[in-house]
Amino acid sequence: MKHNMVDLVGQYKKIKPEVDGAILKILSEASFINGPAVKSFQKNFEDYLGVKHVIPCANGTDALQVALMALDLKPGDEVITTSFTFIATAEVIALLKLTPVLVDVDPDTFNIDPQAVEAAITPKTKAIIPVHLFGQSADIHTIKQIAKKHDLFVIEDTAQAVGADFTCPESGKTKKIGTFGHIGCTSFFPSKNLGAYGDGGAIFTNDDELAAKMRVVVNHGMTTRYYHDEIGVNSRLDSIQAAVLDIKLKYLDEYSKIRQEAATYYNNAFASSPKIKTPVTADFTTHVFHQYTLVLIDVDREGLMKHLADKGIASAIYYPVPLHLQKAYLDPRYKEGDFPVTEALSKTVISLPIHTELTPEIQKEITDAVLEFVEK
Ligand SMILES: *Cc1c(COP(=O)(O)O)cnc(C)c1O
């Protein structure tokens, strides 16, 4: 492919001296685990997010698992999440023997529908995991109100939207997403907006008690060395990844801006095509475009992807199969047709390359190729 979904090499080249120096420093100190780089990144990320506690961990999936482990839930307790997300969100619920309860999404933003959340609440419901999909915030204000009314925990999955801002429609206050719920979780998978050079993740909270508990859980449930008060996991962010992230964090807002400009270019190019619905951003959030995702209207999607591939242009489908139709998650509670919005989206969405190294020249090639196919 000439144009891939991301260009991590191009991005690295621009920060190479800084990154190489930081990595070599860790090699020369052999401070691989829990070194000063981890503490530094933790502190800087807390400041960036405006949150009291960041707990670095090994990946975004662990972040979600540890968050759930900190809530002392019992097998069979229900956790509500969206049917249109990456599998990790439901996976950790199922792994902990909790019951994932899926709900449909909003057709414009692709994010979890708060009305559907409220309708799915039962006496067994203990938590809600909204996912801020593709780079914009779910309606976290309404979700928080519902959670408060029913005494539920909110864990935000902000793996795809780190850096986005949410403005509370009531107070008018703007804060980083991931800091509204009881716990926020994110991923530093290399292609995420704040990506490491390997795996990484973080959990954040303003709650001192939950923070203390999660710090113990990520470290084998250990309070004092070799005294284990509860069952934990081994989930650490290694120092090399922390050093890379500490550098990239300084550029995150700039990276978000480049993605937003690239999205605007695409939006303008597709604005007059009746076959393409461009992304809709809700008015309470900024959009950091982890993905740039179109909804196709009466277009042969496979044909379009092949047309693009023939021209060396990558495209992808996030996500081709809704959670309730995934083989490992088939459940007599659900059947095809239960989540019509998610099911329709899974058949009609397509994501185009979006990253920090796009240029108008590359984007023109991509938009010309898309329009050539859909308008033929
Ligand atoms: C990437 C992602 C995760 C998992 O992150 P990993 O670091 O790959 O474990 C969880 N939820 C969503 C929505 C994601 O996109």
CSV table of N, CA and C in Angstrom, one decimal, residues 84 301 317-322 326 346-347 349:
chain,number,residue,atom,x,y,z
A,84,PHE,N,-21.5,-1.7,19.6
A,84,PHE,CA,-20.7,-1.3,18.5
A,84,PHE,C,-19.4,-0.8,19.0
A,301,ARG,N,-19.7,-1.7,-0.9
A,301,ARG,CA,-18.5,-1.4,0.0
A,301,ARG,C,-17.3,-2.3,-0.4
A,317,ILE,N,-12.8,-1.6,7.9
A,317,ILE,CA,-14.1,-1.6,8.5
A,317,ILE,C,-14.1,-1.8,10.0
A,318,TYR,N,-14.4,-0.8,10.7
A,318,TYR,CA,-14.6,-0.8,12.1
A,318,TYR,C,-16.0,-0.6,12.5
A,319,TYR,N,-16.8,-1.6,12.8
A,319,TYR,CA,-16.5,-3.0,13.0
A,319,TYR,C,-17.4,-3.8,12.2
A,320,PRO,N,-16.9,-4.9,11.5
A,320,PRO,CA,-17.8,-5.6,10.6
A,320,PRO,C,-18.8,-6.5,11.3
A,321,VAL,N,-18.6,-6.9,12.6
A,321,VAL,CA,-19.6,-7.8,13.2
A,321,VAL,C,-19.9,-7.1,14.6
A,322,PRO,N,-21.2,-6.8,14.8
A,322,PRO,CA,-21.6,-6.3,16.1
A,322,PRO,C,-21.3,-7.3,17.3
A,326,GLN,N,-21.0,-11.9,17.5
A,326,GLN,CA,-19.6,-12.5,17.5
A,326,GLN,C,-19.8,-13.9,18.1
A,346,SER,N,-22.7,-1.7,10.8
A,346,SER,CA,-21.6,-2.7,10.5
A,346,SER,C,-21.6,-3.1,9.0
A,347,LYS,N,-22.7,-2.9,8.4
A,347,LYS,CA,-22.8,-3.2,6.9
A,347,LYS,C,-22.4,-2.0,6.0
A,349,VAL,N,-20.4,1.1,7.1
A,349,VAL,CA,-19.3,2.0,7.4
A,349,VAL,C,-18.0,1.7,6.7
